[in-house]
XYZ file of C-alpha atoms in Angstrom:
671
model
C 127.223 229.827 173.594
C 127.161 225.888 174.970
C 125.264 227.461 178.204
C 123.233 229.473 176.116
C 122.053 226.128 174.027
C 121.541 224.084 177.137
C 119.289 226.803 178.310
C 117.288 226.477 175.379
C 117.497 222.572 175.592
C 115.936 222.709 179.013
C 113.485 225.529 178.417
C 112.280 223.121 175.136
C 112.217 220.227 177.574
C 110.021 222.172 180.367
C 107.865 223.505 177.565
C 107.382 220.090 176.005
C 106.560 218.560 179.728
C 103.965 221.316 180.231
C 102.491 221.130 176.910
C 102.042 217.190 177.355
C 100.265 217.608 180.740
C 97.909 220.548 179.234
C 97.181 218.057 176.378
C 96.552 215.556 178.815
C 94.434 217.512 181.302
C 92.379 218.320 178.032
C 91.101 215.117 177.389
C 91.303 213.732 181.312
C 88.914 216.327 182.443
C 86.223 215.367 180.140
C 83.588 212.887 181.833
C 85.619 210.379 183.310
C 83.211 207.045 183.327
C 83.100 204.799 180.419
C 81.186 201.688 180.253
C 81.379 198.905 178.185
C 79.232 198.007 175.104
C 75.459 198.263 176.130
C 75.230 194.426 176.790
C 71.908 192.882 177.461
C 72.002 191.471 181.010
C 68.511 189.930 181.372
C 64.939 189.731 179.640
C 61.155 189.005 179.923
C 60.818 186.475 178.443
C 64.109 184.949 179.537
C 66.614 183.419 177.203
C 65.320 179.723 176.290
C 62.314 180.181 178.445
C 59.787 177.432 177.467
C 56.403 179.392 178.074
C 52.509 177.694 178.161
C 51.049 181.077 177.523
C 51.624 183.669 175.245
C 53.554 187.045 176.164
C 52.161 190.337 174.944
C 55.600 192.201 175.242
C 59.323 191.387 175.259
C 61.295 193.761 177.750
C 65.316 193.837 177.978
C 67.616 195.287 180.486
C 71.052 196.467 179.371
C 74.399 197.527 181.065
C 74.267 201.211 180.061
C 71.617 204.010 179.189
C 70.370 203.353 175.707
C 70.249 205.929 172.817
C 66.570 205.825 172.403
C 66.552 207.066 168.918
C 68.770 204.301 167.773
C 68.047 201.287 169.836
C 65.643 198.869 168.559
C 64.249 195.293 168.796
C 62.225 192.775 166.629
C 60.813 189.267 167.036
C 60.309 186.907 164.414
C 59.005 183.171 164.519
C 60.308 180.218 163.147
C 59.405 181.322 159.381
C 61.051 184.641 159.706
C 57.645 186.556 159.854
C 57.750 189.418 162.029
C 55.232 189.080 165.278
C 55.872 192.401 167.252
C 53.904 195.307 167.074
C 56.869 197.749 166.054
C 56.576 199.603 168.609
C 60.565 199.240 170.108
C 61.122 202.013 172.780
C 63.265 202.871 175.667
C 61.095 202.813 178.926
C 60.571 206.734 180.265
C 61.060 205.190 183.348
C 64.136 203.413 182.794
C 66.917 204.328 180.239
C 68.595 201.210 180.185
C 64.978 199.122 179.425
C 64.080 198.398 176.063
C 60.361 197.418 175.502
C 58.520 196.023 172.597
C 54.620 194.931 172.175
C 53.554 191.456 170.564
C 50.747 190.409 168.742
C 48.002 188.889 170.722
C 47.756 185.272 170.954
C 50.733 184.040 169.506
C 50.949 180.354 168.666
C 52.926 177.334 169.794
C 56.461 178.184 167.928
C 60.044 179.035 168.597
C 60.817 182.697 168.493
C 63.798 184.805 168.154
C 64.076 188.260 169.625
C 66.531 190.209 167.722
C 68.166 193.290 169.666
C 70.292 196.311 168.618
C 71.644 198.556 171.572
C 73.327 201.752 171.069
C 75.127 203.190 174.302
C 74.095 206.540 175.176
C 77.594 206.470 176.843
C 80.163 205.623 174.357
C 78.065 205.252 170.918
C 79.186 201.704 170.329
C 76.520 199.194 168.638
C 76.068 195.684 169.516
C 73.482 193.057 168.275
C 72.227 190.193 169.743
C 69.601 187.421 169.706
C 68.013 184.971 172.214
C 65.191 182.647 171.427
C 62.062 181.532 173.791
C 59.552 178.854 172.816
C 55.843 178.744 173.479
C 54.986 174.933 173.920
C 51.982 173.026 172.711
C 49.137 172.492 174.838
C 50.182 168.663 175.436
C 53.552 170.004 176.466
C 55.236 169.074 172.933
C 58.400 171.672 172.746
C 58.523 172.840 168.876
C 62.085 173.017 167.303
C 63.810 175.022 164.510
C 64.338 173.701 161.458
C 68.122 172.676 161.418
C 68.018 173.011 157.739
C 66.454 176.331 157.332
C 68.212 179.833 157.285
C 68.266 181.302 160.800
C 65.328 183.554 161.424
C 66.158 187.188 161.935
C 69.351 186.858 160.886
C 69.084 189.856 158.155
C 67.368 192.205 160.594
C 68.473 195.664 161.999
C 71.534 195.415 160.103
C 72.620 191.945 160.220
C 72.468 191.449 156.515
C 74.875 193.846 154.694
C 76.938 194.976 157.727
C 78.264 191.600 158.874
C 81.829 192.322 159.122
C 81.642 193.514 162.546
C 80.863 189.984 163.725
C 81.978 187.378 160.616
C 85.582 188.698 160.038
C 85.093 189.209 156.493
C 85.542 192.448 154.544
C 81.941 193.671 153.110
C 81.417 196.977 151.500
C 80.625 198.568 155.036
C 83.605 197.129 156.525
C 86.039 198.273 153.596
C 84.505 201.871 153.626
C 85.155 201.796 157.637
C 88.659 200.265 157.192
C 89.745 203.146 154.653
C 88.328 205.985 156.588
C 89.801 204.489 159.939
C 93.340 203.719 158.265
C 93.379 207.334 156.556
C 92.404 208.890 159.617
C 95.339 206.954 161.931
C 97.762 207.718 159.041
C 97.185 211.273 158.944
C 97.060 212.515 162.427
C 100.342 209.889 162.936
C 102.062 211.932 160.141
C 101.010 215.545 161.222
C 102.088 214.592 164.812
C 105.353 213.015 163.865
C 106.308 216.550 161.575
C 105.788 218.566 165.140
C 107.799 215.852 167.201
C 110.803 216.036 164.354
C 110.765 219.893 164.620
C 111.328 219.765 168.333
C 113.519 216.901 168.911
C 115.476 216.342 165.957
C 115.837 219.564 164.161
C 116.219 221.917 167.100
C 118.857 219.348 168.639
C 121.127 219.393 165.316
C 123.894 221.916 166.008
C 124.346 224.504 163.360
C 126.300 223.130 160.444
C 126.923 219.887 162.689
C 130.670 221.043 162.872
C 130.762 221.744 159.143
C 131.268 225.271 157.518
C 129.301 223.985 154.778
C 125.834 226.153 154.304
C 124.435 223.663 152.615
C 124.041 221.265 155.523
C 122.470 223.950 157.597
C 120.112 224.642 154.759
C 118.671 221.448 154.171
C 117.832 221.205 157.948
C 116.336 224.570 158.036
C 114.219 223.945 155.275
C 112.410 220.916 156.281
C 110.027 222.528 158.259
C 109.026 225.135 155.839
C 108.682 222.207 153.100
C 105.936 220.466 155.448
C 104.316 223.767 155.699
C 104.011 224.347 152.249
C 103.237 221.020 150.935
C 101.757 218.697 153.496
C 100.245 220.474 156.248
C 97.341 221.558 154.902
C 96.559 218.446 152.607
C 97.011 216.347 155.496
C 94.604 218.106 157.632
C 91.931 218.418 155.182
C 92.611 214.143 155.070
C 92.215 214.016 158.574
C 89.034 216.329 158.480
C 87.274 213.807 155.728
C 88.536 210.690 157.178
C 87.033 211.567 160.657
C 83.663 212.423 158.689
C 84.293 209.057 157.071
C 84.270 207.319 160.377
C 81.146 209.142 161.470
C 79.520 207.918 158.306
C 80.928 204.553 158.362
C 79.178 203.899 161.871
C 75.993 205.142 160.638
C 76.073 202.591 157.547
C 76.511 199.962 159.851
C 73.064 201.424 161.593
C 71.381 201.831 158.137
C 71.984 198.360 157.034
C 74.658 199.532 154.496
C 72.253 201.750 152.849
C 73.850 205.337 151.918
C 70.473 207.047 151.634
C 69.853 206.202 155.223
C 73.536 206.774 156.358
C 73.862 209.989 154.901
C 70.183 211.320 156.405
C 70.835 214.716 158.708
C 69.244 213.390 161.436
C 71.148 210.062 161.819
C 74.267 211.725 161.979
C 72.845 214.387 163.934
C 71.797 211.814 166.608
C 74.846 210.097 166.510
C 76.872 213.348 167.419
C 74.651 214.762 169.750
C 73.725 211.696 171.761
C 76.684 209.536 172.686
C 80.148 209.852 174.113
C 81.659 208.720 170.482
C 80.033 211.821 169.116
C 80.987 214.050 171.647
C 84.756 213.414 171.462
C 84.472 212.623 167.517
C 82.985 216.286 167.509
C 86.209 217.312 169.495
C 88.519 215.805 167.047
C 86.834 217.663 164.302
C 87.313 220.831 166.232
C 91.049 220.394 166.854
C 91.395 219.683 163.287
C 89.892 222.525 162.176
C 92.153 224.910 164.659
C 95.110 223.188 163.185
C 93.840 223.973 159.748
C 93.562 227.451 160.522
C 97.148 227.698 161.890
C 98.374 225.647 158.809
C 96.337 227.755 156.354
C 97.816 231.338 157.885
C 101.361 230.159 158.232
C 100.978 229.069 154.173
C 99.742 232.619 153.148
C 101.359 234.694 155.464
C 104.734 235.133 153.937
C 106.147 237.582 156.506
C 106.179 235.571 159.737
C 108.397 236.740 162.328
C 110.460 233.837 164.316
C 108.206 234.495 167.718
C 104.964 233.927 165.708
C 106.701 230.800 164.011
C 107.641 229.450 167.558
C 104.048 230.181 168.918
C 102.729 228.685 165.722
C 104.975 225.466 166.305
C 104.205 225.091 170.193
C 100.094 225.638 169.432
C 100.404 222.458 166.877
C 102.250 220.311 168.857
C 99.608 220.882 171.845
C 96.859 220.269 169.612
C 98.341 217.027 168.083
C 98.757 215.831 171.456
C 95.175 216.927 172.440
C 94.197 215.138 169.132
C 95.651 211.690 170.298
C 93.270 212.371 173.559
C 90.273 213.119 171.651
C 91.384 209.738 169.564
C 91.828 207.565 172.229
C 88.622 208.665 174.014
C 86.206 208.308 171.016
C 87.981 204.897 170.391
C 87.765 200.754 171.385
C 90.004 201.797 174.106
C 87.154 203.572 176.124
C 85.262 200.512 175.997
C 86.224 198.715 178.676
C 85.025 198.804 182.412
C 84.948 202.052 184.472
C 87.754 200.730 186.765
C 90.068 200.308 183.952
C 89.144 203.196 181.378
C 91.621 205.479 182.525
C 94.378 203.051 182.309
C 93.142 201.890 179.067
C 92.686 205.324 177.491
C 96.291 206.590 178.817
C 98.208 203.407 177.282
C 96.578 203.904 173.793
C 97.646 207.515 173.992
C 101.140 206.764 174.725
C 100.725 203.626 171.850
C 99.318 206.784 169.546
C 102.359 208.777 170.662
C 105.236 205.867 169.888
C 103.291 205.410 166.298
C 104.097 209.152 166.094
C 107.724 209.012 166.885
C 108.689 206.151 165.062
C 106.264 205.555 162.262
C 105.135 209.425 161.625
C 109.124 210.369 161.730
C 109.921 207.793 158.888
C 107.065 209.600 156.702
C 108.526 212.705 157.453
C 112.111 211.747 156.679
C 110.568 210.612 153.078
C 108.360 213.287 152.728
C 110.329 216.385 153.691
C 113.731 215.148 154.075
C 115.110 212.807 151.355
C 113.611 214.889 148.388
C 115.702 217.872 149.827
C 118.724 215.775 149.839
C 118.173 214.510 145.986
C 119.323 218.187 145.136
C 122.774 217.934 146.298
C 125.791 215.517 145.300
C 126.436 212.376 147.205
C 129.153 213.171 149.422
C 126.677 216.203 150.850
C 124.128 213.700 151.284
C 126.231 211.178 153.127
C 127.501 214.132 155.336
C 123.706 215.204 156.091
C 122.121 211.650 156.964
C 125.124 210.924 159.158
C 124.792 214.306 160.685
C 120.742 214.405 161.446
C 119.645 210.577 161.615
C 121.833 210.145 164.856
C 119.406 212.401 166.413
C 116.191 211.222 165.298
C 117.129 207.223 166.273
C 116.886 208.072 170.173
C 113.482 209.301 169.736
C 112.596 206.190 167.231
C 113.625 204.093 169.647
C 111.805 205.642 172.592
C 108.618 205.072 170.280
C 109.542 201.635 169.366
C 109.801 200.996 173.284
C 106.073 202.499 173.775
C 104.603 200.537 171.163
C 106.389 197.273 172.469
C 105.144 197.928 175.803
C 101.877 199.643 175.340
C 100.808 197.220 172.457
C 100.294 193.783 174.838
C 98.725 196.165 177.546
C 96.044 197.457 174.623
C 95.390 193.941 173.429
C 94.763 192.512 176.883
C 91.831 194.852 177.479
C 90.384 192.930 174.760
C 91.647 189.363 174.306
C 90.287 187.051 176.841
C 92.608 184.259 175.832
C 95.958 183.355 173.603
C 93.636 181.245 171.731
C 91.573 184.506 169.967
C 94.682 185.355 168.260
C 93.767 182.391 165.859
C 90.227 182.002 166.312
C 89.041 185.743 166.109
C 89.382 188.302 163.034
C 90.836 190.742 165.606
C 93.289 187.973 166.846
C 94.632 187.558 163.493
C 94.732 191.155 162.681
C 96.709 191.690 165.688
C 98.804 189.034 164.691
C 99.697 190.521 161.161
C 100.306 193.846 162.738
C 102.925 191.672 165.255
C 104.659 190.287 162.206
C 104.738 193.508 160.209
C 106.214 195.450 163.362
C 108.701 193.051 163.604
C 109.502 193.541 160.198
C 109.804 196.868 160.718
C 112.099 196.405 163.669
C 114.431 194.191 161.427
C 114.479 196.875 158.734
C 115.187 199.789 160.877
C 118.039 197.705 162.879
C 119.672 196.719 159.102
C 119.994 200.799 158.329
C 120.806 201.873 162.178
C 123.224 199.178 162.961
C 124.821 197.986 159.777
C 124.241 200.933 156.904
C 124.567 203.960 158.861
C 127.969 202.734 160.586
C 129.430 201.966 157.256
C 128.567 205.206 155.626
C 129.956 207.093 158.332
C 132.868 205.361 158.201
C 133.351 205.843 154.543
C 132.284 209.562 154.726
C 135.318 209.852 156.817
C 137.551 208.021 154.511
C 136.407 210.125 151.680
C 136.640 213.577 153.815
C 140.195 212.643 154.742
C 141.008 211.854 151.080
C 139.597 215.169 150.117
C 141.677 217.252 152.569
C 145.236 215.344 151.635
C 144.021 216.450 148.199
C 143.575 219.903 148.998
C 146.741 220.254 151.097
C 148.805 218.674 148.100
C 147.393 221.110 145.469
C 147.068 224.368 147.719
C 149.916 223.822 150.457
C 153.217 222.272 149.131
C 155.806 221.622 151.555
C 158.731 223.635 151.611
C 160.931 220.833 150.349
C 158.636 220.592 147.312
C 158.972 223.843 146.683
C 163.020 223.965 146.736
C 163.960 220.807 144.978
C 162.722 220.458 141.364
C 163.700 216.865 141.714
C 160.718 215.967 144.190
C 158.073 217.300 141.440
C 157.541 214.136 139.846
C 156.791 212.847 143.262
C 154.658 215.386 144.349
C 152.530 214.797 141.104
C 152.263 211.137 141.576
C 151.060 211.608 145.239
C 148.013 214.328 143.652
C 147.328 211.441 141.415
C 146.952 209.021 144.048
C 144.588 210.887 146.199
C 142.649 211.766 143.205
C 142.164 208.235 142.482
C 141.568 207.771 146.161
C 138.903 209.811 146.127
C 136.692 208.677 143.135
C 137.112 205.463 144.338
C 135.930 206.677 148.081
C 133.101 209.012 146.129
C 131.851 205.931 144.118
C 131.594 203.623 147.334
C 130.024 206.816 149.187
C 127.110 206.904 146.523
C 126.312 203.560 146.302
C 126.074 203.253 150.126
C 124.067 206.643 150.232
C 121.910 205.016 147.486
C 121.376 201.895 149.446
C 120.034 203.911 152.674
C 118.199 206.211 150.951
C 116.191 203.453 149.306
C 115.655 201.714 152.749
C 114.281 204.775 153.870
C 111.820 205.348 151.442
C 110.373 201.691 151.318
C 110.399 201.445 155.101
C 106.993 203.555 155.397
C 105.049 200.872 153.451
C 105.639 198.488 156.747
C 104.348 201.435 158.763
C 101.368 201.700 156.431
C 100.744 197.931 156.703
C 100.910 198.348 160.519
C 98.206 201.158 160.326
C 96.129 199.222 158.167
C 95.768 196.258 160.838
C 95.263 198.766 163.273
C 92.083 199.695 160.932
C 91.164 195.827 160.863
C 91.202 195.444 164.527
C 88.887 198.387 164.808
C 86.736 196.918 162.294
C 86.762 193.336 163.571
C 86.469 194.311 167.215
C 83.265 192.758 167.443
C 84.532 189.353 166.614
C 85.627 188.938 170.173
C 82.073 189.183 171.320
C 79.556 186.492 170.093
C 76.647 187.160 168.420
C 74.367 185.050 170.259
C 71.721 182.445 168.754
C 71.282 184.031 165.354
C 74.008 181.681 163.510
C 73.735 178.839 165.948
C 72.359 175.572 165.068
C 68.864 174.834 166.145
C 68.350 173.870 170.016
C 68.188 170.100 168.757
C 71.485 170.035 167.455
C 74.378 169.541 169.744
C 76.254 172.663 170.484
C 77.778 171.383 173.799
C 79.073 168.578 172.042
C 82.849 169.943 172.268
C 82.556 172.075 175.153
C 84.110 170.549 178.687
C 82.722 171.524 182.147
C 84.746 173.248 184.536
C 85.512 172.175 188.003
C 87.710 174.103 190.657
C 88.193 174.607 194.463
C 88.735 177.303 196.614
C 88.792 177.679 200.408
C 86.681 180.546 202.107
C 88.359 183.671 203.164
C 87.940 182.317 207.174
C 89.605 179.107 206.422
C 86.757 177.060 207.301
C 85.171 175.483 204.385
C 86.304 173.933 200.945
C 84.175 175.107 198.110
C 84.091 172.841 194.623
C 82.282 175.110 191.883
C 81.329 173.487 188.588
C 80.401 175.094 185.262
C 78.862 172.912 182.678
C 79.078 173.167 179.768
C 81.150 176.465 180.618
C 80.477 178.104 177.191
C 78.755 180.933 176.008
C 74.965 181.137 177.133
C 73.235 179.020 179.458
C 75.043 176.946 182.113
C 74.537 175.068 185.172
C 76.348 176.032 188.313
C 77.168 173.542 191.093
C 78.649 173.902 194.450
C 79.783 171.463 197.032
C 80.807 172.571 200.323
C 82.770 170.557 202.528
C 84.435 170.898 205.809
C 87.937 171.969 205.731
C 89.023 169.998 208.699
C 86.914 166.695 208.427
C 86.424 166.871 204.663
C 82.802 165.825 205.215
C 80.322 167.564 202.728
C 78.308 170.353 204.554
C 74.544 170.471 203.478
C 72.913 172.714 205.880
C 73.758 176.099 204.549
C 72.317 178.470 201.965
C 74.668 179.099 199.168
C 74.442 182.155 196.668
C 76.533 182.756 193.403
C 77.376 186.180 192.331
C 78.566 186.171 188.540
C 80.771 189.494 187.353
C 82.314 189.851 183.757
C 85.933 190.892 184.342
C 86.715 192.186 180.925
C 83.545 194.224 180.723
C 81.349 195.726 183.294
C 78.252 193.817 182.644
C 76.433 194.087 185.871
C 76.066 191.206 188.561
C 73.958 188.224 187.930
C 72.664 186.704 191.443
C 71.825 182.784 191.496
C 70.416 181.224 194.796
C 71.381 177.700 194.107
C 68.805 174.843 195.268
C 69.978 171.992 197.160
C 70.376 168.789 195.495
C 69.984 165.074 196.495
C 73.539 164.341 196.150
C 74.242 167.109 198.711
C 75.324 169.873 196.263
C 73.588 173.055 195.480
C 72.623 173.953 191.811
C 71.060 176.485 189.762
C 70.969 177.523 186.134
C 72.450 181.120 184.895
C 73.823 182.736 181.572
C 77.789 183.687 180.461
C 76.883 186.309 178.180
C 79.947 186.374 176.407
C 83.400 184.402 176.409
C 85.947 185.763 178.610
C 87.144 186.031 182.328
C 84.947 185.619 185.063
C 84.835 185.904 188.412
C 82.089 184.190 190.790
C 81.520 184.979 194.307
C 80.565 181.865 196.428
C 78.359 182.949 199.501
C 77.798 180.716 202.244
C 75.358 181.397 205.121
C 75.449 178.767 208.048
C 72.686 178.077 210.253
C 73.889 180.428 212.647
C 73.526 183.455 210.281
C 77.344 183.690 209.255
C 78.409 184.583 206.021
C 81.549 182.593 204.512
C 82.679 183.850 201.394
C 85.397 183.020 198.458
C 86.088 184.343 195.140
C 86.964 182.260 192.072
C 88.000 183.242 188.763
C 87.382 181.459 185.556
C 88.020 181.604 181.769
C 84.696 180.762 179.790
C 85.440 179.868 175.813
C 82.988 180.961 173.065
């Protein structure tokens, strides 16, 4: 019998591993290229350009192919009047280029280009703006009025859908928060139920060493309770919540207008023209398949054991695949192509850990504790002390997965510890960390304190019950032979009866305390998932919105900026390179390089210096700067740091013998 159980357990592990591998293959075999948001790389006119003649068009180049139906741009003057011809379109010859015509003979003024890029790769939306200026004939440079509202701030969805960047919940942000939270909650609960069935319930031995059939009935009734009461409603909620996720994206595109967001043409374009739409559709298909299985299980009363087993494995496989589709249509996939596989895998494991821990807690509250309420406290205590120890190792595994993958996931999006305070995304992450810590403390309280005390108290209760039964049904030979000992036997029975009542009272108190903690514990899990939804909503606060909400150029935006100066040695050890980035902030910066001989420490001026800038956190292309010699022997030039975060500057030095000498310098740029 023991060998048979071991074989079943070994087979279960092999099937589980096989299901996980198949589920991983289902989403890893999808197209593996993933880029960052469609970030503006360059434009004509360029950012902050001073022009003496009016341009006839604006051309913008982005880091990814654009969705031609949803990407757009407008141009306004300093009085917030549109001066474009309204023909923004993706270039037929270059899917990364967005062109826009301008009205003829624009007068001298400051003009704001507001753009919205929708990536054709992952469907993410990004907005931004930049300025260019047409100067007066006498050379006077117009400026924006610092006391007036920034022009263009309400264009292309910037007015009613600001939560992405501002970190303040508006109507659209609230809708997205509810949709994302319900989607995460439903998936984690449903997957947690599948994991409980395989890893907890099947591991509990029949009766757990007890001849009480009621204890075994509780274990056997849990999967049936989930199927009858929760499987279909949970999957229906998932189906609707995922539809809400799509509508939420559409609301962001339609400036918060429901009529525009629910337009079939917009929704169809989002589903068919982006990577996000592809995997969103995959999520809905998986949910529909799981819903079909759940409905069949619910309606078919004469299910055989092999069929139930097959449905259970199919649900587990669908759950793992659903987690894969969720990660591939989430912010985890919006990293550079060399990190996407690692980022997606980390996020998938994070969801799996949430299902083991948080999903398991929801399963306890909905499918286990209600079954216990029908029985007396001693049976509740017996069941709790018998079943929960089989859940604890998997809950710990979930905690470890969350602990390990959480910092990795955050590191893909946070560029500095300061962003934990300065951005809404970081603050939501901080609250999530606090809630997870509270969840850990609560779990430790009932695992390390309440449950051992309950187990010990149940042991005392069982001992008293056994002695009382022995004294009632199995009197000793001396007790039957000597009538003088009958009063003594009655005293012993009374003592064991009082002890039994005392133990039962303590058992009831401890059982009630443990079940109360178990009931309230999932609320912390809901708080964690709400924070996850907030992080999804506020992901844009990690990316600056460029010129829209900045002060006019006459203000001093660089007053608190600190230039960066750092040195490095070329790979061949011949030269020392000193790089200065000023003011080292988002936007236009001056890059100065000084080259000196490493042995003599003397400046080297008869060289050519080229700088290659790359954003390390997101794939935004390479900006090439050919630095020009200055009078002090240095080399300098201007370039744009298009977002805050970690950057790499590859310095290339060409000497008069036409040899190249290189070094790489990494630096961090705050917003």
